[in-house]
PDB file of C-alpha atoms in Angstrom:
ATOM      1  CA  UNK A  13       4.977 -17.256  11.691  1.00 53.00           C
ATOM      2  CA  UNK A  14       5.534 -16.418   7.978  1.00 80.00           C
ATOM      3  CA  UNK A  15       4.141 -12.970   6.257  1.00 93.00           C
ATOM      4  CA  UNK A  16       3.488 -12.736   2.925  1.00 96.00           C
ATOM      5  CA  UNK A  17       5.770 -14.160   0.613  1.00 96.00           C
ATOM      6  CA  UNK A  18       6.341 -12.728  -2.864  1.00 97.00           C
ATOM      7  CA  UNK A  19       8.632 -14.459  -5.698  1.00 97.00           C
ATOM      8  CA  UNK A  20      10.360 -13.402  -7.360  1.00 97.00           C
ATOM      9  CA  UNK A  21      11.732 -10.454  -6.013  1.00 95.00           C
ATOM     10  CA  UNK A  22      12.956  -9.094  -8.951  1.00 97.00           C
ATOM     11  CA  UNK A  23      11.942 -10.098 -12.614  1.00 97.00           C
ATOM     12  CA  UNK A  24      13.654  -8.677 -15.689  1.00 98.00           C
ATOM     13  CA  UNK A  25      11.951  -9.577 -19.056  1.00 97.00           C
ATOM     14  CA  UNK A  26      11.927  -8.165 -22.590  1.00 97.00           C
ATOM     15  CA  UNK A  27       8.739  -6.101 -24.162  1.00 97.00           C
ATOM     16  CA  UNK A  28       5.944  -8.368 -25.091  1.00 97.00           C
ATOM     17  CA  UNK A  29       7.082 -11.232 -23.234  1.00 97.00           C
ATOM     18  CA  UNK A  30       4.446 -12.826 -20.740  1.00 98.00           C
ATOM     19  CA  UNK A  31       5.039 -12.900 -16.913  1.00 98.00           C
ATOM     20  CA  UNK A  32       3.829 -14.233 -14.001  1.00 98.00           C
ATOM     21  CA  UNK A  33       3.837 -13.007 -10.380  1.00 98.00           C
ATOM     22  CA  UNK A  34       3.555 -15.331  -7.192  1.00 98.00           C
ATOM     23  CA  UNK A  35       2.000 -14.473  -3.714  1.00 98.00           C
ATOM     24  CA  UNK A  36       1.945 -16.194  -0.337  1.00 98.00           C
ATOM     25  CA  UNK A  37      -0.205 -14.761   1.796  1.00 97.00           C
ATOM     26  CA  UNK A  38      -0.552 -15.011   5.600  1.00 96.00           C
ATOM     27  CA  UNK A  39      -1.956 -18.775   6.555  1.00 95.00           C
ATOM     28  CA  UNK A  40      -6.020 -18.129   6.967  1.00 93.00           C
ATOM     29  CA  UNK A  41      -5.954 -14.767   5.351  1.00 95.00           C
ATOM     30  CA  UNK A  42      -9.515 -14.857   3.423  1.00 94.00           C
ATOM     31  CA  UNK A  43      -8.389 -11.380   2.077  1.00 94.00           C
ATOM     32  CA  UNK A  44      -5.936 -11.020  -0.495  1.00 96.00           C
ATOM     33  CA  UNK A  45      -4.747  -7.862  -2.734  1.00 95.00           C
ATOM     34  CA  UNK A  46      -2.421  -6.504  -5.539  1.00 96.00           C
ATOM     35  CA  UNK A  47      -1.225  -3.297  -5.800  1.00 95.00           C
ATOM     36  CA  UNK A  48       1.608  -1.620  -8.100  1.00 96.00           C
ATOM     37  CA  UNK A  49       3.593   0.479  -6.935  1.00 94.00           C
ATOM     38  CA  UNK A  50       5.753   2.985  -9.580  1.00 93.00           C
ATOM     39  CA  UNK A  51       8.996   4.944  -8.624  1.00 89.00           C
ATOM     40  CA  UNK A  52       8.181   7.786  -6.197  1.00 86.00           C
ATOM     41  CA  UNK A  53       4.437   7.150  -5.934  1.00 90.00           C
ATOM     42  CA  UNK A  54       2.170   5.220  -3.535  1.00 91.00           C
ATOM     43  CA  UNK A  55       0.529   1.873  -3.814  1.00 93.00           C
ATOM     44  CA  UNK A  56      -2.025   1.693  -6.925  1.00 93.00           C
ATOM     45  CA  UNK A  57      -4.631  -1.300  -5.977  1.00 92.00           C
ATOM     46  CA  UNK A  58      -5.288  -3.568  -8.756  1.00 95.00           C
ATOM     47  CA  UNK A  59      -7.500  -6.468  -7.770  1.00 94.00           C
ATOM     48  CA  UNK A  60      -8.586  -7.946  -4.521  1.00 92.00           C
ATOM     49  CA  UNK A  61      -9.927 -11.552  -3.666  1.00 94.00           C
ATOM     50  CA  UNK A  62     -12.101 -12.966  -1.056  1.00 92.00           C
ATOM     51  CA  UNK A  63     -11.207 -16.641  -0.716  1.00 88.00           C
ATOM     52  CA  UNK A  64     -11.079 -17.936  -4.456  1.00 88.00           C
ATOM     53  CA  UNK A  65     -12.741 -15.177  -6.051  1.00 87.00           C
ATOM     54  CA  UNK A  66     -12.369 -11.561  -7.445  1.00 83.00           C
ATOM     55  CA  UNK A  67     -14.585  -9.603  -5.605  1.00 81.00           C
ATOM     56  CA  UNK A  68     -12.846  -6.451  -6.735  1.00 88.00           C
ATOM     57  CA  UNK A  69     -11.030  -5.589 -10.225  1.00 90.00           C
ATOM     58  CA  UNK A  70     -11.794  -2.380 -11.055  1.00 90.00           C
ATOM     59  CA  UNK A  71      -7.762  -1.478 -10.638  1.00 91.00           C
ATOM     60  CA  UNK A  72      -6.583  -3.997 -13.002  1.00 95.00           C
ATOM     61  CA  UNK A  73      -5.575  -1.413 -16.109  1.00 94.00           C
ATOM     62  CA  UNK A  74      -6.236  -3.307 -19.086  1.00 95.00           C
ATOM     63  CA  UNK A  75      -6.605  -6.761 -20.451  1.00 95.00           C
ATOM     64  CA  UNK A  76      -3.479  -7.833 -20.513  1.00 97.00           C
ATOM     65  CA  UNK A  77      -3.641  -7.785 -16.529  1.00 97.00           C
ATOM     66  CA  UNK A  78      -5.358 -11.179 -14.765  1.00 96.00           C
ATOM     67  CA  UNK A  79      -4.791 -12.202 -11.528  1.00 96.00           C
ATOM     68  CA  UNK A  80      -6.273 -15.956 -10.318  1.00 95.00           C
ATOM     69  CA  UNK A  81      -6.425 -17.452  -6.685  1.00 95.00           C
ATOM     70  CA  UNK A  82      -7.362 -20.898  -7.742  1.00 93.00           C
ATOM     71  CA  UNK A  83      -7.742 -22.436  -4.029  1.00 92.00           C
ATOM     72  CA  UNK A  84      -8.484 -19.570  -1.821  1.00 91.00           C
ATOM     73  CA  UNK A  85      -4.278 -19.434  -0.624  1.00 94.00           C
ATOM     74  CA  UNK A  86      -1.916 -18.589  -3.269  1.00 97.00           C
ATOM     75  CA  UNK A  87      -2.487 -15.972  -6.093  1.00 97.00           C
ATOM     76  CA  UNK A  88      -0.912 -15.338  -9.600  1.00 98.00           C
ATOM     77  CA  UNK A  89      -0.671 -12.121 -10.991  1.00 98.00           C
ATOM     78  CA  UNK A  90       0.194 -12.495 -15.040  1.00 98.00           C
ATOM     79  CA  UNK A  91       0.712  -9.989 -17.255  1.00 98.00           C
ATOM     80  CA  UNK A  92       0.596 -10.461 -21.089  1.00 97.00           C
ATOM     81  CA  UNK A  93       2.274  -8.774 -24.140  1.00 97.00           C
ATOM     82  CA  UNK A  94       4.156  -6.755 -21.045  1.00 98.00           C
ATOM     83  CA  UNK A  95       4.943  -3.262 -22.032  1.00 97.00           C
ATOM     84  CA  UNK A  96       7.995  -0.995 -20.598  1.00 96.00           C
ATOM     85  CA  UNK A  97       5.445   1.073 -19.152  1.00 96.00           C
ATOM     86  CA  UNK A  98       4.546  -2.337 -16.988  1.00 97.00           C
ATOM     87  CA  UNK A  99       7.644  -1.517 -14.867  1.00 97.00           C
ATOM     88  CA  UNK A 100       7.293  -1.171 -11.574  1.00 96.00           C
ATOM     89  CA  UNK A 101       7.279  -3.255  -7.755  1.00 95.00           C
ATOM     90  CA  UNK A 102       4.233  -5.000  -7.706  1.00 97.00           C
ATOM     91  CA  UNK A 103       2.967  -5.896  -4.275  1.00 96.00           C
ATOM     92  CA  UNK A 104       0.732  -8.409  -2.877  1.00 96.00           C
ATOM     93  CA  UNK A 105      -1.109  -7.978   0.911  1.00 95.00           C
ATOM     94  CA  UNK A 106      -3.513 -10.007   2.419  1.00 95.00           C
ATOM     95  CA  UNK A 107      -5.948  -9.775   5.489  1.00 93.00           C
ATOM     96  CA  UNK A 108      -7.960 -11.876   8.140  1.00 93.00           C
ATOM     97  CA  UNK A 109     -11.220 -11.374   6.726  1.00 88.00           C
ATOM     98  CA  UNK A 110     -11.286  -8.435   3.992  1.00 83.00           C
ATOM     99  CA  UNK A 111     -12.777  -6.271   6.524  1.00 83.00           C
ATOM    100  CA  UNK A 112     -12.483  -2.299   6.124  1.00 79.00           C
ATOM    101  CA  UNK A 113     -11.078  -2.045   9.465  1.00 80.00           C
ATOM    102  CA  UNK A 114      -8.429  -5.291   9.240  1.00 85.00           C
ATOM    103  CA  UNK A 115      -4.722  -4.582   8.787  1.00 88.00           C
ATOM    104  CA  UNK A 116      -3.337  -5.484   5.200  1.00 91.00           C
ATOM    105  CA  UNK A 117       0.401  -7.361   5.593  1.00 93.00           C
ATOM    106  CA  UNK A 118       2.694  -6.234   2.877  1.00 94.00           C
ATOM    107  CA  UNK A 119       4.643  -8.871   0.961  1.00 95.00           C
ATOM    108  CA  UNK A 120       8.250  -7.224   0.161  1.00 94.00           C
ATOM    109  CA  UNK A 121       7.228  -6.787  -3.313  1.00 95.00           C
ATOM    110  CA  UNK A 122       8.338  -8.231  -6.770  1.00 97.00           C
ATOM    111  CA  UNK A 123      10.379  -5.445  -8.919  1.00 96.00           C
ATOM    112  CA  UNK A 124       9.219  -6.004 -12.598  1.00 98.00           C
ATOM    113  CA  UNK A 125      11.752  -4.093 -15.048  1.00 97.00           C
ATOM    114  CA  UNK A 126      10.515  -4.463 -18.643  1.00 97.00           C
ATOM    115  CA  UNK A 127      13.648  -3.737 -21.191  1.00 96.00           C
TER     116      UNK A 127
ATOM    117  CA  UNK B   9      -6.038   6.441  -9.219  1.00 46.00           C
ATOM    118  CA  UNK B  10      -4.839   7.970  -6.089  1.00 50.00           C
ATOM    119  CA  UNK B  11      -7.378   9.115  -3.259  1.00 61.00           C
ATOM    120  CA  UNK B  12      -5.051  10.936  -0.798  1.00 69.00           C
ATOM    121  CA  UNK B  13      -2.342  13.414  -0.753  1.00 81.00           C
ATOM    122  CA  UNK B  14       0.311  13.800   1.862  1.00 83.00           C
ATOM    123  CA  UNK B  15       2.284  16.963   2.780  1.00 86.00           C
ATOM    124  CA  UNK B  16       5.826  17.644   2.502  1.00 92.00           C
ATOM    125  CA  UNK B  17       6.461  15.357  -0.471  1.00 91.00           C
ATOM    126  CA  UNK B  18       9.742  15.274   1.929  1.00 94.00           C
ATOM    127  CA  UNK B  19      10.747  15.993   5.202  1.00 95.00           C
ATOM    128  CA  UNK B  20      14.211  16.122   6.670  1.00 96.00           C
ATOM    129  CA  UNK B  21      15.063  16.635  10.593  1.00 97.00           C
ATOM    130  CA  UNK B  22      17.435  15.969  13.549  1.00 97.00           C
ATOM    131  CA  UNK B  23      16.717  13.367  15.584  1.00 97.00           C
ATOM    132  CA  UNK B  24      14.772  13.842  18.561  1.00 97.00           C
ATOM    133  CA  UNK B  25      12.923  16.503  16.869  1.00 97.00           C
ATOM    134  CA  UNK B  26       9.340  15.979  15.951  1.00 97.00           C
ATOM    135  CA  UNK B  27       7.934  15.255  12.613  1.00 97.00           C
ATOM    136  CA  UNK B  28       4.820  16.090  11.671  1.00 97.00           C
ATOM    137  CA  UNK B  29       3.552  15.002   8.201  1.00 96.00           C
ATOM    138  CA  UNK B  30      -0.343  16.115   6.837  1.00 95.00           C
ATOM    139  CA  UNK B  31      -2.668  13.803   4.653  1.00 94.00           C
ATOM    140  CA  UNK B  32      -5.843  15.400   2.430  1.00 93.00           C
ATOM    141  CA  UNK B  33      -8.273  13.316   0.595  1.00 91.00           C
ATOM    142  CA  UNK B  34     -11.126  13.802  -1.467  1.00 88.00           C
ATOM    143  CA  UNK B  35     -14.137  11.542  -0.776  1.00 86.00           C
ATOM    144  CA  UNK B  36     -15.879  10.183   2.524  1.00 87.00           C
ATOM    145  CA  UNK B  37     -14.457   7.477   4.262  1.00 88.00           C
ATOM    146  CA  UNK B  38     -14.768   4.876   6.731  1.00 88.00           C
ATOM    147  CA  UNK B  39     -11.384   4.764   8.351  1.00 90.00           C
ATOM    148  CA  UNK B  40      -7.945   6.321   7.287  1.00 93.00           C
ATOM    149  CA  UNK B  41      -4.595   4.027   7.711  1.00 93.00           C
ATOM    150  CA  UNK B  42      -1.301   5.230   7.772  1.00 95.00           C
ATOM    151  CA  UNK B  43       1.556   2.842   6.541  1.00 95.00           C
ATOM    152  CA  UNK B  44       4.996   3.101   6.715  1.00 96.00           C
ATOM    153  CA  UNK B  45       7.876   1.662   3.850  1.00 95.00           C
ATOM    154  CA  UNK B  46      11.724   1.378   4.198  1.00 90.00           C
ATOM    155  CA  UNK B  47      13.313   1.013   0.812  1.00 77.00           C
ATOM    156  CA  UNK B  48      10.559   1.143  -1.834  1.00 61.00           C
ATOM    157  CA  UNK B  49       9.617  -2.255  -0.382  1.00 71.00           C
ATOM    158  CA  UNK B  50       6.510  -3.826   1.754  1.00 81.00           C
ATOM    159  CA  UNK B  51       4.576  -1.691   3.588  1.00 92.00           C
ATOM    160  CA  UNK B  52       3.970  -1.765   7.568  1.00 93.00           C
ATOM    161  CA  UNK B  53       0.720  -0.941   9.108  1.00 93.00           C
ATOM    162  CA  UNK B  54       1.678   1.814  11.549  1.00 96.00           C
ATOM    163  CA  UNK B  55      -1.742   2.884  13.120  1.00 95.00           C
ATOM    164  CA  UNK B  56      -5.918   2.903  11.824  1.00 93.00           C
ATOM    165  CA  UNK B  57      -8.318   5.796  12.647  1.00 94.00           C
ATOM    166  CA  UNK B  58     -11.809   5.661  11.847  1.00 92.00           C
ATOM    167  CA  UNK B  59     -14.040   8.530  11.090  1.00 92.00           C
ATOM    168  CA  UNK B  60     -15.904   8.824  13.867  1.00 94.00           C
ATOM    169  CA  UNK B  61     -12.303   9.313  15.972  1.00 96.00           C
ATOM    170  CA  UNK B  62     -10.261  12.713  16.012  1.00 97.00           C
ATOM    171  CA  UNK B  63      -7.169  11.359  17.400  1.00 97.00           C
ATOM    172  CA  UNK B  64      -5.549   8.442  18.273  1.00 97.00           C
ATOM    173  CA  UNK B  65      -1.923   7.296  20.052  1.00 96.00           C
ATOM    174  CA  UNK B  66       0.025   4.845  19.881  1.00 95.00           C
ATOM    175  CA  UNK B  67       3.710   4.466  21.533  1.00 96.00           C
ATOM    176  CA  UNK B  68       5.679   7.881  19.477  1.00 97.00           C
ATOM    177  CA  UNK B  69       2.584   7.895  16.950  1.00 97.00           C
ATOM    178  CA  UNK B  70      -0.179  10.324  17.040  1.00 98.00           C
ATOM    179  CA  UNK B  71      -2.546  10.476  14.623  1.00 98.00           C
ATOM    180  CA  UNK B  72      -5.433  13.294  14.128  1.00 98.00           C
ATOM    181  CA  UNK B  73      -8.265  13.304  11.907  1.00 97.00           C
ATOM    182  CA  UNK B  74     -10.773  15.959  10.801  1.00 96.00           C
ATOM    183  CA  UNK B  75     -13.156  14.695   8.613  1.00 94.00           C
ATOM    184  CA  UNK B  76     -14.985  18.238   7.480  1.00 94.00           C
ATOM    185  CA  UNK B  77     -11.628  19.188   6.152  1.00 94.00           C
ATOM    186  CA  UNK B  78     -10.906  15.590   5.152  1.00 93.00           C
ATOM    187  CA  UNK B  79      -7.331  15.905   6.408  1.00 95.00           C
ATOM    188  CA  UNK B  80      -5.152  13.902   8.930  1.00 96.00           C
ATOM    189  CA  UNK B  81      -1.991  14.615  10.222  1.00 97.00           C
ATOM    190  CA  UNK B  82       0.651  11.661  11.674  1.00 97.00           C
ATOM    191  CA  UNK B  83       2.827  12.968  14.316  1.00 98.00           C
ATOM    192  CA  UNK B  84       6.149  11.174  15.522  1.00 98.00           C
ATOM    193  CA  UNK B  85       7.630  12.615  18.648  1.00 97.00           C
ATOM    194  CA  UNK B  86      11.542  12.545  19.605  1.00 97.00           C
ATOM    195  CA  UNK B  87      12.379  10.924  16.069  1.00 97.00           C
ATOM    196  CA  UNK B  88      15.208   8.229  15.802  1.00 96.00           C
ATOM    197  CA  UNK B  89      17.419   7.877  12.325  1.00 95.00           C
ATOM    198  CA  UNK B  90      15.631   4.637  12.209  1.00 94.00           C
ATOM    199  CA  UNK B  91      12.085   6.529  11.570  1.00 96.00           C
ATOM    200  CA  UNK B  92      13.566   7.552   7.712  1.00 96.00           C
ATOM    201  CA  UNK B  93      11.367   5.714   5.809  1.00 96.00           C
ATOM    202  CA  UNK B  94       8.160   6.613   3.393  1.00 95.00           C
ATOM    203  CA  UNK B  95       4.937   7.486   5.053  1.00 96.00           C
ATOM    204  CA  UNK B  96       1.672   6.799   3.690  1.00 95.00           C
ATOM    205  CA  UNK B  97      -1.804   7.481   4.341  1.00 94.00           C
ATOM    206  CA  UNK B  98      -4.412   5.358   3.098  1.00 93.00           C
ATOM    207  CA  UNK B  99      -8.230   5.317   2.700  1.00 91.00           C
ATOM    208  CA  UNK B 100     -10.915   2.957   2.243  1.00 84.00           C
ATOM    209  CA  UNK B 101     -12.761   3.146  -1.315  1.00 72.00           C
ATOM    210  CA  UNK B 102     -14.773   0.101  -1.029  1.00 71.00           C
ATOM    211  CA  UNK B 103     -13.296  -2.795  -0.450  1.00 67.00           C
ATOM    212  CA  UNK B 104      -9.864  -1.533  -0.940  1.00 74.00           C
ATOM    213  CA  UNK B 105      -7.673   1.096   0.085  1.00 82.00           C
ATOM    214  CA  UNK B 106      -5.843   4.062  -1.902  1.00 87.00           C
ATOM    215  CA  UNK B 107      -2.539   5.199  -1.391  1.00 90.00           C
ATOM    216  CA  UNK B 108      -1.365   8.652  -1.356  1.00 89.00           C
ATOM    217  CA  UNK B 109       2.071   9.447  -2.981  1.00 90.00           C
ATOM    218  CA  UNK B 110       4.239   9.446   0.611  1.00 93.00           C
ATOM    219  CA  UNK B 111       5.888  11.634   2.282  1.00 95.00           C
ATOM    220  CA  UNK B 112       9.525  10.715   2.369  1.00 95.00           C
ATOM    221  CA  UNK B 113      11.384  11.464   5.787  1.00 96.00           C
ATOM    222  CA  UNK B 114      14.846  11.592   6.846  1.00 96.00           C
ATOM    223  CA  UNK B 115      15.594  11.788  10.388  1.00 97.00           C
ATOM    224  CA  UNK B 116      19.459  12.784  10.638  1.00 96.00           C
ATOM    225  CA  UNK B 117      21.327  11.274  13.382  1.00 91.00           C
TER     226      UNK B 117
END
């Protein structure tokens, strides 16, 4: 009975360096999101998937953001040319179908520091 | 951006007091969510009302909702120190939900 899984759980990397952020989601889970998440502020949504594609990625904040879920399961978050201002715990949630009324599981988030 | 605002920004009480925390958003909605987060980490799903409910229980949890003063309120009754956590309310903007910025509550022991 596994939740979402999120590696790594912390990631330190140096300005304009390129990273990329794993998520597990629930077995089944059609639905899967990213949010960010900075220091004394709520969830920011980024990009959401139904199965393998990006049905939503309006919150993704520039270019250097992408996000792929290849087989309708696991999903990559990568961020190029990362910027200080990149810092923050990036979290991944998925759901049964992507319904408006289904409950999002949290993954426990992966903290990005940029230095 | 962020759709919702919650009120305190912080909350501090004794335990077995009540806490009462206040959500306000801007647009229509379909349903309202509030989540709860221990340690700046993953989020629990604490309890969904939708917008043609006013109130809804469940175990310490009561949740309100007025929708022509797009506001909600989450009430915890006879709070434990294990309630201190962040408490968010979220609402749906299409197919995804926005966050408000928390309120942050401390229940002393």
């Amino acid at each position: 009975g596994a939740g979402v899984s999120q590696t790594p759980s912390n990631k330190v990397t140096e300005k304009g360096k390129y990273v990329e952020l794993r998520c597990d989601p629930i077995s089944g889970h059609t639905a899967l999101y990213w949010y960010r998440q900075s220091l004394g502020q709520g969830p920011e949504f980024l990009i959401y998937f139904q199965g393998t594609g990006a049905a939503d990625d309006s919150g993704l904040p520039n270019d250097r953001f992408f996000a792929v879920r290849p087989e309708g399961s696991v999903s990559t978050l990568k961020i190029q040319r990362t910027e200080r201002g990149d810092s923050a715990v990036y979290l991944c949630a998925s759901s049964l179908t992507g319904l408006r009324t289904d409950t999002q599981y949290f993954g426990p988030g992966t903290r990005l520091t940029v230095l | 951006s962020q759709q919702g605002e919650e009120d305190p920004q912080a909350l501090s009480i004794q335990e077995g007091e009540n806490a009462t925390m206040n959500c306000s958003y801007k647009t229509s909605i379909n349903n309202l969510q509030w989540y709860r987060q221990n340690s700046g980490r993953g989020l629990v799903h604490l309890i969904l009302i939708r917008s043609n409910e006013r109130e809804k229980h469940s175990g310490r949890l009561r949740v309100t909702l007025d929708t022509s003063k797009k506001s909600s309120s989450l009430l915890i009754t006879a709070s434990r120190a294990a309630d201190t956590a962040s408490y968010f309310c979220a609402t749906d903007v299409g197919n995804d939900m926005r966050f408000g910025a928390g309120t942050r509550l401390t229940v002393k022991p």
